[in-house]
Amino acid sequence: MNKSLLTVAIRYEQDVVIARQRARQIAALLGFEGQDQTRIATAVSEIVRNAFRYAKGGRVEFTLEGQSAPQLLLMRIHDQGPGIPDLAHVMSGNYRSSTGMGMGILGAHRLMDQVEIKSSSSGTDVLLKMILPARAPFVDTPAFNQIVRELTSKAPAGALEEVQEQNRELVRTLAELRERQSELLHLNRELEDTNRGVVALYAELDEKADHLRRADETKSRFLST
Ligand SMILES: Nc1ncnc2c1ncn2[C@@H]1O[C@H](COP(=O)(O)OP(=O)(O)OP(=O)(O)O)[C@@H](O)[C@H]1O
Ligand SMILES: [Mg+2]
């Protein structure tokens, strides 16, 4: 069963920002954590940006699927544009766009649990799927209705707030990255120490074996004389 949470029309440039904000808002209301909220917002805004740029608009529908856990957040971005000329090439990773990025479709694949794309000369349909976190509470009908109410009552903030929010996300991500890097460095050092220890151990064993061999030779010689 699919329950529609919200639909955002993509007509003007600012609708890309609105779609991004709505995606983050919905992700937060469904119990996704900060990093997943950013993943969802980024993937949606990239695909919506494509719909605006290559198909002159379309719409994005947010729906919730599943009557038992795990539930799924589905985001369908639909347009009636000319279709993606060479999807296989884009997916191969060898595609380079005019902006030098070409990370929209590929990026969405990396960020989402699952992506399905249907594209023909009459339009493009991109379905992004994310499994709701195991720790998030199950969204039953009352909870669902509450989320829909919140979405209607809390319209997204302006572009300036969006920039602020994106910067906040970036700072958080960069700080995490630095932490991971220093963890990695630490682990690397530990690994080096362990390796050194193993090498020393082997050298010692070799020496012992050599010693034993020589003792054995001496013994045989002594016995034969
Ligand atoms: N909705 C769409 N309709 C028609 N063509 C599309 C659509 N979405 C993507 N494409 C085509 O697929 C290509 C790859 O899109 P993708 O978002 O991966 O990179 P890009 O838009 O070229 O670059 P970037 O988004 O990084 O600036 C586009 O250049 C465009 O030709
Ligand atoms: Mg793009």
Short mmCIF file of C-alpha atoms and ligand atoms in Angstrom, two decimals:
data_model
loop_
_atom_site.label_atom_id
_atom_site.label_comp_id
_atom_site.label_asym_id
_atom_site.label_seq_id
_atom_site.Cartn_x
_atom_site.Cartn_y
_atom_site.Cartn_z
CA MET A 1 0.00 0.00 0.00
CA ASN A 2 1.31 3.45 -0.94
CA LYS A 3 0.24 6.55 0.91
CA SER A 4 0.95 9.89 -0.65
CA LEU A 5 2.75 12.31 1.66
CA LEU A 6 3.23 15.29 -0.61
CA THR A 7 3.63 16.35 -4.24
CA VAL A 8 5.80 19.27 -5.31
CA ALA A 9 5.41 20.74 -8.78
CA ILE A 10 8.64 21.69 -10.57
CA ARG A 11 7.99 24.76 -12.68
CA TYR A 12 10.48 27.41 -11.65
CA GLU A 13 14.09 27.37 -10.59
CA GLN A 14 13.20 27.93 -6.93
CA ASP A 15 11.12 24.76 -6.98
CA VAL A 16 14.42 22.82 -7.01
CA VAL A 17 15.28 24.39 -3.65
CA ILE A 18 11.75 23.76 -2.35
CA ALA A 19 11.92 20.09 -3.40
CA ARG A 20 15.23 19.75 -1.59
CA GLN A 21 13.85 21.32 1.58
CA ARG A 22 10.70 19.21 1.46
CA ALA A 23 12.78 16.06 0.99
CA ARG A 24 14.83 16.84 4.09
CA GLN A 25 11.74 17.79 6.07
CA ILE A 26 9.97 14.52 5.16
CA ALA A 27 13.08 12.48 5.92
CA ALA A 28 13.33 14.10 9.35
CA LEU A 29 9.63 13.53 10.10
CA LEU A 30 9.97 9.85 9.17
CA GLY A 31 12.84 9.40 11.61
CA PHE A 32 15.87 9.38 9.30
CA GLU A 33 19.08 10.56 10.93
CA GLY A 34 21.03 13.65 9.90
CA GLN A 35 23.30 12.00 7.33
CA ASP A 36 20.42 10.17 5.70
CA GLN A 37 18.41 13.38 5.59
CA THR A 38 21.26 14.98 3.67
CA ARG A 39 21.52 11.97 1.34
CA ILE A 40 17.80 12.11 0.58
CA ALA A 41 17.74 15.90 0.11
CA THR A 42 20.77 15.79 -2.18
CA ALA A 43 19.54 12.92 -4.38
CA VAL A 44 16.09 14.48 -4.76
CA SER A 45 17.45 17.91 -5.60
CA GLU A 46 19.87 16.50 -8.22
CA ILE A 47 17.12 14.55 -10.01
CA VAL A 48 14.70 17.48 -9.73
CA ARG A 49 17.41 19.76 -11.13
CA ASN A 50 17.64 17.44 -14.13
CA ALA A 51 13.87 17.49 -14.64
CA PHE A 52 13.93 21.28 -14.57
CA ARG A 53 16.96 21.59 -16.81
CA TYR A 54 16.34 18.93 -19.43
CA ALA A 55 12.55 18.61 -19.37
CA LYS A 56 11.53 22.14 -18.34
CA GLY A 57 9.77 20.84 -15.26
CA GLY A 58 7.73 18.02 -13.86
CA ARG A 59 6.77 16.92 -10.38
CA VAL A 60 8.10 15.03 -7.39
CA GLU A 61 5.86 12.77 -5.33
CA PHE A 62 6.75 11.56 -1.87
CA THR A 63 5.00 8.39 -0.72
CA LEU A 64 5.26 5.95 2.14
CA GLU A 65 5.05 2.24 1.39
CA GLY A 66 4.41 -0.71 3.67
CA GLN A 67 1.88 -1.71 6.28
CA SER A 68 4.48 -3.55 8.30
CA ALA A 69 8.14 -2.84 9.03
CA PRO A 70 10.35 -2.14 7.18
CA GLN A 71 8.56 0.72 5.52
CA LEU A 72 9.91 2.55 2.49
CA LEU A 73 10.14 6.19 1.53
CA LEU A 74 9.53 6.49 -2.20
CA MET A 75 10.34 9.61 -4.16
CA ARG A 76 9.19 9.65 -7.72
CA ILE A 77 10.42 12.41 -10.01
CA HIS A 78 8.45 12.53 -13.21
CA ASP A 79 8.75 14.70 -16.31
CA GLN A 80 7.45 14.74 -19.85
CA GLY A 81 10.70 15.82 -21.46
CA PRO A 82 12.69 14.24 -24.30
CA GLY A 83 14.12 11.40 -22.19
CA ILE A 84 17.71 10.59 -21.26
CA PRO A 85 19.66 10.14 -24.52
CA ASP A 86 22.17 7.53 -23.35
CA LEU A 87 21.41 6.23 -19.90
CA ALA A 88 23.78 3.25 -20.22
CA HIS A 89 26.70 5.60 -20.89
CA VAL A 90 25.77 7.79 -17.91
CA MET A 91 25.54 4.69 -15.71
CA SER A 92 28.91 3.36 -16.91
CA GLY A 93 30.65 6.21 -15.06
CA ASN A 94 32.48 7.40 -18.21
CA TYR A 95 30.04 10.21 -18.89
CA ARG A 96 31.35 13.79 -18.47
CA SER A 97 28.84 16.62 -18.36
CA SER A 98 29.32 20.22 -19.48
CA THR A 99 29.56 21.25 -15.83
CA GLY A 100 32.33 18.70 -15.36
CA MET A 101 30.30 16.93 -12.71
CA GLY A 102 27.84 14.54 -14.33
CA MET A 103 27.13 13.22 -10.87
CA GLY A 104 23.37 13.71 -10.78
CA ILE A 105 22.17 10.27 -11.79
CA LEU A 106 25.26 8.42 -10.62
CA GLY A 107 25.28 10.37 -7.37
CA ALA A 108 21.66 9.46 -6.68
CA HIS A 109 22.56 5.79 -7.14
CA ARG A 110 25.34 6.10 -4.59
CA LEU A 111 23.18 7.91 -2.08
CA MET A 112 19.95 5.89 -2.23
CA ASP A 113 19.14 2.31 -1.23
CA GLN A 114 17.63 1.72 -4.65
CA VAL A 115 17.00 3.70 -7.84
CA GLU A 116 14.80 2.78 -10.80
CA ILE A 117 14.85 4.84 -13.98
CA LYS A 118 12.42 4.60 -16.84
CA SER A 119 13.12 6.95 -19.71
CA SER A 120 11.66 7.22 -23.18
CA SER A 121 11.06 9.91 -25.77
CA SER A 122 7.85 10.82 -23.93
CA GLY A 123 9.43 11.44 -20.55
CA THR A 124 11.53 10.29 -17.63
CA ASP A 125 10.52 8.66 -14.39
CA VAL A 126 13.07 8.29 -11.62
CA LEU A 127 12.11 6.36 -8.51
CA LEU A 128 14.33 6.81 -5.45
CA LYS A 129 13.85 4.39 -2.54
CA MET A 130 15.04 4.51 1.03
CA ILE A 131 14.27 2.00 3.76
CA LEU A 132 13.12 3.66 6.96
CA PRO A 133 15.69 3.24 9.73
CA ALA A 134 15.11 0.23 11.98
CA ARG A 135 15.25 2.49 15.01
CA ALA A 136 12.56 4.87 13.72
CA PRO A 137 9.06 4.28 15.09
CA PHE A 138 6.59 2.52 12.77
CA VAL A 139 4.43 5.04 10.91
CA ASP A 140 0.84 3.95 11.48
CA THR A 141 -2.20 5.86 10.19
CA PRO A 142 -2.39 8.43 13.03
CA ALA A 143 1.37 9.09 12.75
CA PHE A 144 1.07 9.38 8.98
CA ASN A 145 -1.79 11.88 9.28
CA GLN A 146 0.23 13.89 11.78
CA ILE A 147 3.18 14.06 9.35
CA VAL A 148 0.89 15.23 6.54
CA ARG A 149 -0.53 17.91 8.87
CA GLU A 150 2.97 19.11 9.73
CA LEU A 151 3.90 19.26 6.06
CA THR A 152 0.89 21.42 5.25
CA SER A 153 1.37 23.72 8.22
CA LYS A 154 5.16 24.15 7.98
CA ALA A 155 6.15 25.57 4.62
CA PRO A 156 9.88 25.50 3.83
CA ALA A 157 12.00 28.54 4.66
CA GLY A 158 13.54 30.87 2.09
CA ALA A 159 16.67 30.41 -0.02
CA LEU A 160 18.91 32.14 2.52
CA GLU A 161 17.95 29.69 5.26
CA GLU A 162 18.55 26.87 2.79
CA VAL A 163 22.11 28.05 2.14
CA GLN A 164 22.62 28.25 5.89
CA GLU A 165 21.29 24.71 6.33
CA GLN A 166 23.46 23.34 3.53
CA ASN A 167 26.52 24.96 5.04
CA ARG A 168 25.66 23.45 8.38
CA GLU A 169 25.46 20.02 6.71
CA LEU A 170 28.78 20.59 5.01
CA VAL A 171 30.56 21.65 8.19
CA ARG A 172 29.16 18.61 10.01
CA THR A 173 30.25 16.27 7.20
CA LEU A 174 33.74 17.77 7.00
CA ALA A 175 34.18 17.49 10.76
CA GLU A 176 33.14 13.83 10.60
CA LEU A 177 35.54 13.23 7.73
CA ARG A 178 38.41 14.67 9.71
CA GLU A 179 37.54 12.47 12.66
CA ARG A 180 37.45 9.37 10.44
CA GLN A 181 40.79 10.34 8.90
CA SER A 182 42.47 10.61 12.27
CA GLU A 183 40.90 7.29 13.32
CA LEU A 184 42.29 5.74 10.16
CA LEU A 185 45.72 7.18 10.84
CA HIS A 186 45.63 5.74 14.33
CA LEU A 187 44.59 2.31 13.03
CA ASN A 188 47.34 2.44 10.44
CA ARG A 189 49.95 3.06 13.13
CA GLU A 190 48.61 0.17 15.17
CA LEU A 191 48.79 -2.05 12.12
CA GLU A 192 52.38 -0.98 11.47
CA ASP A 193 53.33 -1.81 15.07
CA THR A 194 51.67 -5.21 14.79
CA ASN A 195 53.47 -5.93 11.54
CA ARG A 196 56.78 -4.97 13.02
CA GLY A 197 56.10 -7.33 15.93
CA VAL A 198 55.25 -10.20 13.58
CA VAL A 199 58.39 -9.65 11.53
CA ALA A 200 60.55 -9.68 14.67
CA LEU A 201 58.86 -12.87 15.81
CA TYR A 202 59.59 -14.62 12.54
CA ALA A 203 63.24 -13.52 12.65
CA GLU A 204 63.53 -15.00 16.12
CA LEU A 205 61.95 -18.27 15.00
CA ASP A 206 64.34 -18.47 12.05
CA GLU A 207 67.26 -17.98 14.39
CA LYS A 208 65.99 -20.71 16.73
CA ALA A 209 65.50 -23.12 13.84
CA ASP A 210 69.01 -22.40 12.63
CA HIS A 211 70.40 -23.00 16.08
CA LEU A 212 68.58 -26.33 16.39
CA ARG A 213 69.78 -27.44 12.99
CA ARG A 214 73.38 -26.71 13.92
CA ALA A 215 73.04 -28.55 17.24
CA ASP A 216 71.64 -31.50 15.36
CA GLU A 217 74.57 -31.50 12.92
CA THR A 218 77.09 -31.37 15.75
CA LYS A 219 75.38 -34.30 17.43
CA SER A 220 75.40 -36.43 14.27
CA ARG A 221 79.04 -35.64 13.65
CA PHE A 222 79.92 -36.57 17.22
CA LEU A 223 78.06 -39.89 16.97
CA SER A 224 79.66 -40.84 13.67
CA THR A 225 83.19 -40.31 14.96
N1 LIG B 1 15.03 14.28 -16.84
C1 LIG B 1 15.86 14.19 -17.88
N2 LIG B 1 15.42 14.36 -19.15
C2 LIG B 1 16.26 14.29 -20.20
N3 LIG B 1 17.58 14.04 -20.09
C3 LIG B 1 18.09 13.88 -18.85
C4 LIG B 1 17.27 13.93 -17.69
N4 LIG B 1 18.04 13.70 -16.62
C5 LIG B 1 19.28 13.51 -17.09
N5 LIG B 1 19.31 13.62 -18.43
C6 LIG B 1 20.51 13.41 -19.31
O1 LIG B 1 21.42 12.62 -18.60
C7 LIG B 1 22.67 13.29 -18.49
C8 LIG B 1 23.30 12.96 -17.15
O2 LIG B 1 22.66 13.60 -16.08
P1 LIG B 1 23.44 13.86 -14.72
O3 LIG B 1 22.53 14.56 -13.81
O4 LIG B 1 24.02 12.58 -14.27
O5 LIG B 1 24.62 14.81 -15.16
P2 LIG B 1 24.50 16.28 -15.72
O6 LIG B 1 23.13 16.83 -15.46
O7 LIG B 1 24.96 16.31 -17.14
O8 LIG B 1 25.57 17.03 -14.89
P3 LIG B 1 25.40 17.66 -13.44
O9 LIG B 1 24.04 17.30 -12.95
O10 LIG B 1 26.46 17.06 -12.62
O11 LIG B 1 25.57 19.10 -13.63
C9 LIG B 1 22.37 14.76 -18.74
O12 LIG B 1 23.44 15.43 -19.31
C10 LIG B 1 21.19 14.72 -19.67
O13 LIG B 1 21.64 14.61 -20.99
MG MG B 2 22.23 16.71 -13.48
#
